[in-house]
PDB file of C-alpha atoms in Angstrom:
ATOM      1  CA  MET A   1      13.209  18.115 -24.569  1.00  0.00           C
ATOM      2  CA  SER A   2      14.129  17.842 -20.935  1.00  0.00           C
ATOM      3  CA  ASP A   3      15.604  14.488 -19.863  1.00  0.00           C
ATOM      4  CA  LYS A   4      12.751  13.994 -17.386  1.00  0.00           C
ATOM      5  CA  LEU A   5      10.048  14.653 -20.015  1.00  0.00           C
ATOM      6  CA  ALA A   6      11.886  12.501 -22.612  1.00  0.00           C
ATOM      7  CA  GLU A   7      12.175   9.669 -20.085  1.00  0.00           C
ATOM      8  CA  PHE A   8       8.501   9.962 -19.117  1.00  0.00           C
ATOM      9  CA  THR A   9       7.392  10.016 -22.738  1.00  0.00           C
ATOM     10  CA  ALA A  10       9.531   7.042 -23.737  1.00  0.00           C
ATOM     11  CA  PHE A  11       8.288   4.959 -20.785  1.00  0.00           C
ATOM     12  CA  ARG A  12       4.612   5.802 -21.431  1.00  0.00           C
ATOM     13  CA  GLN A  13       4.932   4.908 -25.119  1.00  0.00           C
ATOM     14  CA  ARG A  14       6.811   1.652 -24.396  1.00  0.00           C
ATOM     15  CA  MET A  15       4.414   0.527 -21.722  1.00  0.00           C
ATOM     16  CA  ASN A  16       1.293   1.565 -23.662  1.00  0.00           C
ATOM     17  CA  GLU A  17       2.511  -0.596 -26.603  1.00  0.00           C
ATOM     18  CA  ARG A  18       3.311  -3.464 -24.212  1.00  0.00           C
ATOM     19  CA  ILE A  19      -0.065  -3.269 -22.478  1.00  0.00           C
ATOM     20  CA  LEU A  20      -2.032  -2.950 -25.737  1.00  0.00           C
ATOM     21  CA  ALA A  21      -0.210  -5.968 -27.143  1.00  0.00           C
ATOM     22  CA  GLU A  22      -2.039  -8.201 -24.654  1.00  0.00           C
ATOM     23  CA  ASP A  23      -5.264  -9.825 -25.742  1.00  0.00           C
ATOM     24  CA  ASN A  24      -7.556  -7.977 -23.321  1.00  0.00           C
ATOM     25  CA  GLN A  25     -10.485  -6.128 -24.863  1.00  0.00           C
ATOM     26  CA  VAL A  26     -11.439  -4.325 -21.630  1.00  0.00           C
ATOM     27  CA  VAL A  27      -8.026  -2.638 -21.392  1.00  0.00           C
ATOM     28  CA  ARG A  28      -7.983  -1.883 -25.127  1.00  0.00           C
ATOM     29  CA  ARG A  29     -11.463  -0.362 -25.035  1.00  0.00           C
ATOM     30  CA  PHE A  30     -10.627   1.723 -21.974  1.00  0.00           C
ATOM     31  CA  PHE A  31      -7.536   3.117 -23.658  1.00  0.00           C
ATOM     32  CA  ALA A  32      -9.621   3.860 -26.758  1.00  0.00           C
ATOM     33  CA  LEU A  33     -12.337   5.532 -24.703  1.00  0.00           C
ATOM     34  CA  ASP A  34      -9.726   7.652 -22.976  1.00  0.00           C
ATOM     35  CA  THR A  35      -8.252   8.724 -26.336  1.00  0.00           C
ATOM     36  CA  GLN A  36     -11.762   9.504 -27.736  1.00  0.00           C
ATOM     37  CA  THR A  37     -12.698  11.563 -24.669  1.00  0.00           C
ATOM     38  CA  TYR A  38      -9.997  14.122 -25.359  1.00  0.00           C
ATOM     39  CA  LYS A  39     -10.955  14.693 -29.051  1.00  0.00           C
ATOM     40  CA  ALA A  40     -12.806  17.877 -30.016  1.00  0.00           C
ATOM     41  CA  GLY A  41     -16.555  17.742 -29.611  1.00  0.00           C
ATOM     42  CA  ALA A  42     -18.949  20.133 -27.906  1.00  0.00           C
ATOM     43  CA  LEU A  43     -15.831  21.147 -25.967  1.00  0.00           C
ATOM     44  CA  ASP A  44     -12.595  21.874 -27.779  1.00  0.00           C
ATOM     45  CA  VAL A  45      -9.379  19.966 -27.098  1.00  0.00           C
ATOM     46  CA  LYS A  46      -7.884  22.876 -25.173  1.00  0.00           C
ATOM     47  CA  THR A  47     -10.811  22.969 -22.701  1.00  0.00           C
ATOM     48  CA  LYS A  48     -10.785  19.223 -22.262  1.00  0.00           C
ATOM     49  CA  GLU A  49      -7.060  19.175 -21.552  1.00  0.00           C
ATOM     50  CA  MET A  50      -7.554  21.918 -18.949  1.00  0.00           C
ATOM     51  CA  LEU A  51     -10.300  19.870 -17.339  1.00  0.00           C
ATOM     52  CA  GLY A  52      -7.979  16.800 -17.427  1.00  0.00           C
ATOM     53  CA  LEU A  53      -5.280  18.848 -15.718  1.00  0.00           C
ATOM     54  CA  VAL A  54      -7.636  20.021 -12.955  1.00  0.00           C
ATOM     55  CA  ALA A  55      -8.818  16.426 -12.341  1.00  0.00           C
ATOM     56  CA  SER A  56      -5.227  15.195 -12.323  1.00  0.00           C
ATOM     57  CA  LEU A  57      -4.199  17.803  -9.786  1.00  0.00           C
ATOM     58  CA  VAL A  58      -7.192  16.900  -7.549  1.00  0.00           C
ATOM     59  CA  LEU A  59      -6.427  13.188  -7.828  1.00  0.00           C
ATOM     60  CA  ARG A  60      -2.676  13.905  -7.292  1.00  0.00           C
ATOM     61  CA  CYS A  61      -1.430  11.820 -10.225  1.00  0.00           C
ATOM     62  CA  ASP A  62       1.926  13.187 -11.228  1.00  0.00           C
ATOM     63  CA  ASP A  63       2.043  11.193 -14.521  1.00  0.00           C
ATOM     64  CA  CYS A  64      -1.348  12.517 -15.516  1.00  0.00           C
ATOM     65  CA  ILE A  65      -0.397  16.059 -14.435  1.00  0.00           C
ATOM     66  CA  SER A  66       2.747  15.902 -16.596  1.00  0.00           C
ATOM     67  CA  TYR A  67       0.767  14.570 -19.518  1.00  0.00           C
ATOM     68  CA  HIS A  68      -1.929  17.212 -19.291  1.00  0.00           C
ATOM     69  CA  VAL A  69       0.595  20.091 -18.742  1.00  0.00           C
ATOM     70  CA  ALA A  70       2.315  19.069 -21.968  1.00  0.00           C
ATOM     71  CA  GLN A  71      -1.004  18.577 -23.835  1.00  0.00           C
ATOM     72  CA  CYS A  72      -2.317  21.980 -22.570  1.00  0.00           C
ATOM     73  CA  LYS A  73       0.895  23.595 -23.791  1.00  0.00           C
ATOM     74  CA  GLU A  74       0.506  21.911 -27.159  1.00  0.00           C
ATOM     75  CA  ALA A  75      -3.171  23.084 -27.342  1.00  0.00           C
ATOM     76  CA  GLY A  76      -2.084  26.666 -26.778  1.00  0.00           C
ATOM     77  CA  VAL A  77      -2.866  27.283 -23.125  1.00  0.00           C
ATOM     78  CA  GLU A  78      -1.036  30.424 -22.040  1.00  0.00           C
ATOM     79  CA  ARG A  79       0.794  30.823 -18.709  1.00  0.00           C
ATOM     80  CA  ASP A  80      -1.914  32.950 -17.076  1.00  0.00           C
ATOM     81  CA  ALA A  81      -4.607  30.360 -18.023  1.00  0.00           C
ATOM     82  CA  PHE A  82      -2.357  27.602 -16.584  1.00  0.00           C
ATOM     83  CA  PHE A  83      -2.327  29.414 -13.277  1.00  0.00           C
ATOM     84  CA  GLU A  84      -6.107  29.756 -13.356  1.00  0.00           C
ATOM     85  CA  VAL A  85      -6.315  26.020 -13.974  1.00  0.00           C
ATOM     86  CA  PHE A  86      -3.852  25.385 -11.161  1.00  0.00           C
ATOM     87  CA  SER A  87      -5.913  27.609  -8.848  1.00  0.00           C
ATOM     88  CA  VAL A  88      -9.110  25.596  -9.544  1.00  0.00           C
ATOM     89  CA  GLY A  89      -7.197  22.293  -8.832  1.00  0.00           C
ATOM     90  CA  LEU A  90      -5.768  23.789  -5.653  1.00  0.00           C
ATOM     91  CA  VAL A  91      -9.074  25.099  -4.364  1.00  0.00           C
ATOM     92  CA  VAL A  92     -10.943  21.867  -5.127  1.00  0.00           C
ATOM     93  CA  GLY A  93      -8.126  19.561  -3.917  1.00  0.00           C
ATOM     94  CA  GLY A  94      -6.804  21.564  -0.994  1.00  0.00           C
ATOM     95  CA  SER A  95      -3.294  22.048   0.276  1.00  0.00           C
ATOM     96  CA  ILE A  96      -2.352  18.444  -0.383  1.00  0.00           C
ATOM     97  CA  VAL A  97      -2.196  19.465  -4.089  1.00  0.00           C
ATOM     98  CA  ILE A  98       0.670  21.885  -3.433  1.00  0.00           C
ATOM     99  CA  PRO A  99       3.537  19.373  -3.960  1.00  0.00           C
ATOM    100  CA  HIS A 100       1.967  18.305  -7.260  1.00  0.00           C
ATOM    101  CA  LEU A 101       1.407  21.972  -8.235  1.00  0.00           C
ATOM    102  CA  ARG A 102       5.192  22.558  -7.668  1.00  0.00           C
ATOM    103  CA  ARG A 103       6.035  19.730 -10.081  1.00  0.00           C
ATOM    104  CA  ALA A 104       3.486  20.969 -12.658  1.00  0.00           C
ATOM    105  CA  VAL A 105       4.950  24.482 -12.581  1.00  0.00           C
ATOM    106  CA  ASP A 106       8.460  23.055 -12.866  1.00  0.00           C
ATOM    107  CA  LEU A 107       7.417  21.146 -16.001  1.00  0.00           C
ATOM    108  CA  LEU A 108       5.656  24.210 -17.396  1.00  0.00           C
ATOM    109  CA  ASP A 109       8.843  26.223 -16.856  1.00  0.00           C
ATOM    110  CA  GLN A 110      10.862  23.581 -18.653  1.00  0.00           C
ATOM    111  CA  LEU A 111       8.427  23.452 -21.616  1.00  0.00           C
ATOM    112  CA  GLU A 112       8.455  27.316 -21.832  1.00  0.00           C
ATOM    113  CA  SER A 113      12.218  27.466 -21.782  1.00  0.00           C
ATOM    114  CA  GLY A 114      12.591  24.648 -24.370  1.00  0.00           C
ATOM    115  CA  SER A 115      11.023  24.111 -27.728  1.00  0.00           C
ATOM    116  CA  ASP A 116       7.292  23.852 -28.197  1.00  0.00           C
ATOM    117  CA  SER A 117       7.843  20.398 -29.731  1.00  0.00           C
ATOM    118  CA  ASP A 118       8.382  19.042 -26.195  1.00  0.00           C
ATOM    119  CA  ALA A 119       4.663  18.877 -25.542  1.00  0.00           C
ATOM    120  CA  ALA A 120       4.009  16.995 -28.740  1.00  0.00           C
ATOM    121  CA  ALA A 121       6.135  14.174 -27.504  1.00  0.00           C
ATOM    122  CA  CYS A 122       3.496  13.228 -24.934  1.00  0.00           C
ATOM    123  CA  ALA A 123       0.854  12.161 -27.475  1.00  0.00           C
ATOM    124  CA  ASP A 124      -1.880   9.602 -26.715  1.00  0.00           C
ATOM    125  CA  HIS A 125      -3.134  10.007 -23.203  1.00  0.00           C
ATOM    126  CA  ALA A 126      -3.889   6.496 -22.011  1.00  0.00           C
TER     127      ALA A 126
END
């Protein structure tokens, strides 16, 4: 796993645990809703993760983009499909998405050059 991805994953996990340790039902329910949203239903997990990646690109959230790139890779999204997803995010979001697209492709390159277990380390979206 790349150092950047390992650091991101460890921080996410630590902070999620810290946040969920608080006695706040709204936060807990939102995290649970987010987790439930990405489970298979009428749409499969792969499709939902690709939708999450497009939304994250358009919203320009690098943490979310990293998470969804890893989850898409884990779900079996192939490179050509990634670039179709990237193109939808770029067309919808405009040129301001380009810096985020660069980071997404950099992470994809890292995941493709490393082990496929890298993506699994980013479990639990919220």
